[in-house]
CSV table of C-alpha atoms in Angstrom, one decimal:
chain,number,residue,atom,x,y,z
A,1,UNK,CA,-15.1,23.8,49.9
A,2,UNK,CA,-12.5,23.6,47.2
A,3,UNK,CA,-10.4,21.0,49.1
A,4,UNK,CA,-13.5,18.9,49.6
A,5,UNK,CA,-14.5,19.0,45.9
A,6,UNK,CA,-10.9,18.1,44.8
A,7,UNK,CA,-10.7,15.2,47.3
A,8,UNK,CA,-14.1,14.0,46.2
A,9,UNK,CA,-13.2,14.1,42.5
A,10,UNK,CA,-9.8,12.5,43.1
A,11,UNK,CA,-11.5,9.6,45.1
A,12,UNK,CA,-14.2,9.1,42.4
A,13,UNK,CA,-11.6,9.0,39.7
A,14,UNK,CA,-9.4,6.6,41.6
A,15,UNK,CA,-12.3,4.2,42.4
A,16,UNK,CA,-13.4,4.4,38.7
A,17,UNK,CA,-9.8,3.5,37.5
A,18,UNK,CA,-9.6,0.7,40.0
A,19,UNK,CA,-12.7,-0.9,38.4
A,20,UNK,CA,-11.1,-0.6,35.0
A,21,UNK,CA,-8.0,-2.1,36.5
A,22,UNK,CA,-9.9,-5.1,37.6
A,23,UNK,CA,-10.9,-5.8,34.0
A,24,UNK,CA,-7.5,-5.1,32.5
A,25,UNK,CA,-5.4,-6.7,35.1
A,26,UNK,CA,-5.1,-10.2,33.7
A,27,UNK,CA,-4.6,-9.1,30.0
A,28,UNK,CA,-1.9,-6.6,31.2
A,29,UNK,CA,0.0,-9.2,33.1
A,30,UNK,CA,-0.5,-11.9,30.3
A,31,UNK,CA,2.9,-11.5,28.7
A,32,UNK,CA,4.7,-11.5,32.1
A,33,UNK,CA,2.8,-14.7,33.2
A,34,UNK,CA,3.8,-16.7,30.1
A,35,UNK,CA,7.3,-15.3,30.4
A,36,UNK,CA,7.9,-16.9,33.7
A,37,UNK,CA,5.6,-15.4,36.3
A,38,UNK,CA,3.1,-18.3,36.2
A,39,UNK,CA,5.9,-20.7,36.8
A,40,UNK,CA,7.1,-18.7,39.8
A,41,UNK,CA,3.7,-18.6,41.3
A,42,UNK,CA,3.4,-22.3,41.0
A,43,UNK,CA,6.8,-22.9,42.6
A,44,UNK,CA,6.1,-20.5,45.4
A,45,UNK,CA,2.8,-21.7,46.6
A,46,UNK,CA,3.9,-25.3,46.3
A,47,UNK,CA,5.5,-24.6,49.9
A,48,UNK,CA,2.1,-23.5,51.2
A,49,UNK,CA,0.7,-25.6,54.1
A,50,UNK,CA,-2.1,-25.8,56.6
A,51,UNK,CA,-4.2,-22.7,57.1
A,52,UNK,CA,-3.3,-20.3,54.3
A,53,UNK,CA,-4.1,-16.6,54.0
A,54,UNK,CA,-3.4,-14.9,50.7
A,55,UNK,CA,-3.4,-11.1,51.0
A,56,UNK,CA,-4.4,-9.0,48.1
A,57,UNK,CA,-5.5,-12.1,46.1
A,58,UNK,CA,-6.7,-9.9,43.1
A,59,UNK,CA,-8.1,-11.9,40.3
A,60,UNK,CA,-6.9,-15.2,41.7
A,61,UNK,CA,-3.9,-16.0,39.5
A,62,UNK,CA,-2.4,-18.1,42.3
A,63,UNK,CA,-5.4,-20.1,43.2
A,64,UNK,CA,-5.0,-23.0,40.7
A,65,UNK,CA,-1.5,-23.7,42.0
A,66,UNK,CA,-2.2,-24.4,45.6
A,67,UNK,CA,-1.2,-27.9,46.7
A,68,UNK,CA,-3.2,-30.5,48.6
A,69,UNK,CA,-1.2,-29.7,51.7
A,70,UNK,CA,-3.4,-26.6,52.1
A,71,UNK,CA,-6.1,-27.4,54.6
A,72,UNK,CA,-8.0,-24.2,54.3
A,73,UNK,CA,-7.5,-21.1,52.0
A,74,UNK,CA,-8.6,-17.6,52.8
A,75,UNK,CA,-8.3,-15.1,50.0
A,76,UNK,CA,-8.4,-11.5,51.1
A,77,UNK,CA,-9.0,-8.7,48.6
A,78,UNK,CA,-10.3,-5.2,49.4
A,79,UNK,CA,-11.2,-4.1,45.8
A,80,UNK,CA,-14.8,-5.0,44.8
A,81,UNK,CA,-13.9,-5.3,41.1
A,82,UNK,CA,-11.1,-7.7,41.9
A,83,UNK,CA,-13.2,-9.7,44.2
A,84,UNK,CA,-15.8,-10.2,41.4
A,85,UNK,CA,-13.1,-11.5,39.1
A,86,UNK,CA,-11.7,-13.6,41.9
A,87,UNK,CA,-15.1,-15.2,42.6
A,88,UNK,CA,-15.7,-15.9,39.0
A,89,UNK,CA,-12.3,-17.7,38.7
A,90,UNK,CA,-12.9,-19.6,41.9
A,91,UNK,CA,-16.2,-21.0,40.5
A,92,UNK,CA,-14.3,-22.4,37.5
A,93,UNK,CA,-11.7,-24.3,39.7
A,94,UNK,CA,-12.0,-27.3,41.9
A,95,UNK,CA,-10.2,-25.5,44.8
A,96,UNK,CA,-12.5,-24.5,47.7
A,97,UNK,CA,-11.6,-21.1,49.3
A,98,UNK,CA,-13.2,-18.3,51.3
A,99,UNK,CA,-13.1,-14.8,49.9
A,100,UNK,CA,-12.9,-12.1,52.5
A,101,UNK,CA,-13.2,-8.2,51.9
A,102,UNK,CA,-10.2,-7.0,54.0
A,103,UNK,CA,-7.1,-4.9,53.4
A,104,UNK,CA,-3.7,-6.4,54.3
A,105,UNK,CA,-3.4,-4.0,57.2
A,106,UNK,CA,-6.6,-5.3,59.0
A,107,UNK,CA,-7.0,-9.1,58.6
A,108,UNK,CA,-10.0,-10.6,60.3
A,109,UNK,CA,-8.0,-13.5,61.6
A,110,UNK,CA,-7.1,-14.4,65.2
A,111,UNK,CA,-3.5,-14.0,66.5
A,112,UNK,CA,-1.0,-16.8,65.8
A,113,UNK,CA,-3.5,-18.9,63.9
A,114,UNK,CA,-2.1,-19.0,60.3
A,115,UNK,CA,0.5,-21.4,58.9
A,116,UNK,CA,1.3,-19.6,55.7
A,117,UNK,CA,0.7,-16.1,54.4
A,118,UNK,CA,1.1,-15.6,50.6
A,119,UNK,CA,1.9,-12.2,49.1
A,120,UNK,CA,2.4,-11.8,45.4
A,121,UNK,CA,2.8,-8.3,44.0
A,122,UNK,CA,0.9,-6.9,46.9
A,123,UNK,CA,3.2,-5.1,49.4
A,124,UNK,CA,4.1,-2.5,46.7
A,125,UNK,CA,0.4,-1.2,46.6
A,126,UNK,CA,-0.5,-1.0,50.3
A,127,UNK,CA,-0.4,2.6,51.7
A,128,UNK,CA,1.2,1.2,55.0
A,129,UNK,CA,3.5,-1.7,54.2
A,130,UNK,CA,4.9,-1.8,57.7
A,131,UNK,CA,1.4,-2.0,59.0
A,132,UNK,CA,0.7,-4.9,56.6
A,133,UNK,CA,3.8,-6.7,57.7
A,134,UNK,CA,3.0,-6.3,61.4
A,135,UNK,CA,-0.4,-7.7,60.7
A,136,UNK,CA,1.1,-10.7,59.0
A,137,UNK,CA,3.4,-11.2,61.9
A,138,UNK,CA,0.4,-11.0,64.2
A,139,UNK,CA,-1.6,-13.8,62.5
A,140,UNK,CA,1.3,-16.2,61.8
A,141,UNK,CA,2.0,-19.0,64.1
A,142,UNK,CA,5.5,-19.0,65.7
A,143,UNK,CA,6.5,-21.6,63.1
A,144,UNK,CA,4.6,-19.9,60.3
A,145,UNK,CA,5.9,-18.5,57.0
A,146,UNK,CA,5.4,-15.6,54.7
A,147,UNK,CA,5.8,-16.7,51.0
A,148,UNK,CA,6.2,-13.7,48.6
A,149,UNK,CA,6.9,-12.5,45.1
A,150,UNK,CA,7.4,-8.8,45.2
A,151,UNK,CA,8.9,-6.3,42.8
A,152,UNK,CA,11.4,-4.1,44.6
A,153,UNK,CA,13.7,-1.1,44.3
A,154,UNK,CA,16.4,-1.9,41.7
A,155,UNK,CA,20.0,-2.6,42.7
A,156,UNK,CA,21.1,-0.9,39.5
A,157,UNK,CA,21.7,2.8,40.3
A,158,UNK,CA,20.4,3.7,36.8
A,159,UNK,CA,17.2,1.7,36.9
A,160,UNK,CA,16.6,3.0,40.5
A,161,UNK,CA,16.8,6.5,39.2
A,162,UNK,CA,14.2,5.7,36.6
A,163,UNK,CA,12.0,4.1,39.2
A,164,UNK,CA,12.1,7.3,41.3
A,165,UNK,CA,11.4,9.5,38.2
A,166,UNK,CA,8.5,7.4,37.1
A,167,UNK,CA,7.0,6.3,40.4
A,168,UNK,CA,4.3,8.9,40.6
A,169,UNK,CA,2.8,8.4,37.1
A,170,UNK,CA,3.2,4.6,37.4
A,171,UNK,CA,1.5,4.6,40.8
A,172,UNK,CA,-1.5,6.4,39.3
A,173,UNK,CA,-1.7,4.0,36.4
A,174,UNK,CA,-1.0,0.8,38.3
A,175,UNK,CA,-3.6,0.9,41.1
A,176,UNK,CA,-1.2,2.4,43.7
A,177,UNK,CA,1.9,0.4,42.9
A,178,UNK,CA,5.1,1.9,44.4
A,179,UNK,CA,7.7,0.7,42.0
A,180,UNK,CA,10.7,1.7,44.1
A,181,UNK,CA,9.7,0.3,47.5
A,182,UNK,CA,12.6,-1.4,49.4
A,183,UNK,CA,10.3,-4.2,50.5
A,184,UNK,CA,12.9,-6.6,51.8
A,185,UNK,CA,14.4,-4.0,54.0
A,186,UNK,CA,10.9,-3.3,55.3
A,187,UNK,CA,10.4,-7.0,56.1
A,188,UNK,CA,13.6,-7.1,58.1
A,189,UNK,CA,12.8,-3.9,59.9
A,190,UNK,CA,9.5,-5.6,61.0
A,191,UNK,CA,11.5,-8.5,62.5
A,192,UNK,CA,11.3,-11.0,59.7
A,193,UNK,CA,14.2,-13.2,58.7
A,194,UNK,CA,14.2,-13.2,54.9
A,195,UNK,CA,15.5,-15.6,52.4
A,196,UNK,CA,15.1,-14.4,48.9
A,197,UNK,CA,16.4,-14.8,45.4
A,198,UNK,CA,16.6,-11.9,42.9
A,199,UNK,CA,15.2,-12.4,39.5
A,200,UNK,CA,13.6,-10.4,36.7
A,201,UNK,CA,10.0,-9.9,35.8
A,202,UNK,CA,10.2,-10.4,32.1
A,203,UNK,CA,7.5,-9.2,29.7
A,204,UNK,CA,6.8,-6.2,31.9
A,205,UNK,CA,8.0,-2.6,31.9
A,206,UNK,CA,11.6,-2.2,33.0
A,207,UNK,CA,10.8,-0.3,36.3
A,208,UNK,CA,9.1,-3.4,37.7
A,209,UNK,CA,11.7,-5.8,36.4
A,210,UNK,CA,13.6,-6.4,39.7
A,211,UNK,CA,11.8,-9.2,41.7
A,212,UNK,CA,12.4,-10.7,45.0
A,213,UNK,CA,11.1,-14.3,45.4
A,214,UNK,CA,11.3,-16.1,48.7
A,215,UNK,CA,10.3,-16.9,52.3
A,216,UNK,CA,10.3,-14.8,55.5
A,217,UNK,CA,9.8,-16.2,59.0
A,218,UNK,CA,9.7,-14.7,62.5
């Protein structure tokens, strides 16, 4: 009985905090957005084409930047609070898109049907990143692409140590974000060819400064 009570309390607390995070998400990222992340989002999704699936679309910070080359846009987001914010943003924009309640590991999309998958600051939060990457590989066409901005494990030994030390409290605060995840290595381990540039997420805490921005193909 004790284990069940603890589990229930933990889940209730987690769900409550995720609802709070949906409200605080945009204000928390605001400084990082004006310090360069908004520009990076715009440059990244400029390369999107055809049928596009964005995983973990959150509050929709990428939506305004998609180009006319996108024929259809599917925005997946498993958190109800985030989906409400996303729907509100979509109503204020001329872009047409479909919002789908789905986690990155289980996308309701046929095999080999998608031209572009977009992932921005998502693969750090999923419980099973390899499962998410395998699912992305499943839905991509043979000539498809994964466009990504992900914060990753630091190349600096000192910063990596701080990431390791602070990972648990940060994960609890930041909606499950694993700040020290070696995401590019995971991509390669799942069979992707990765082209990425290293940069810095300015305006945010140092443990999430290291960013990888790029494109992955099969």
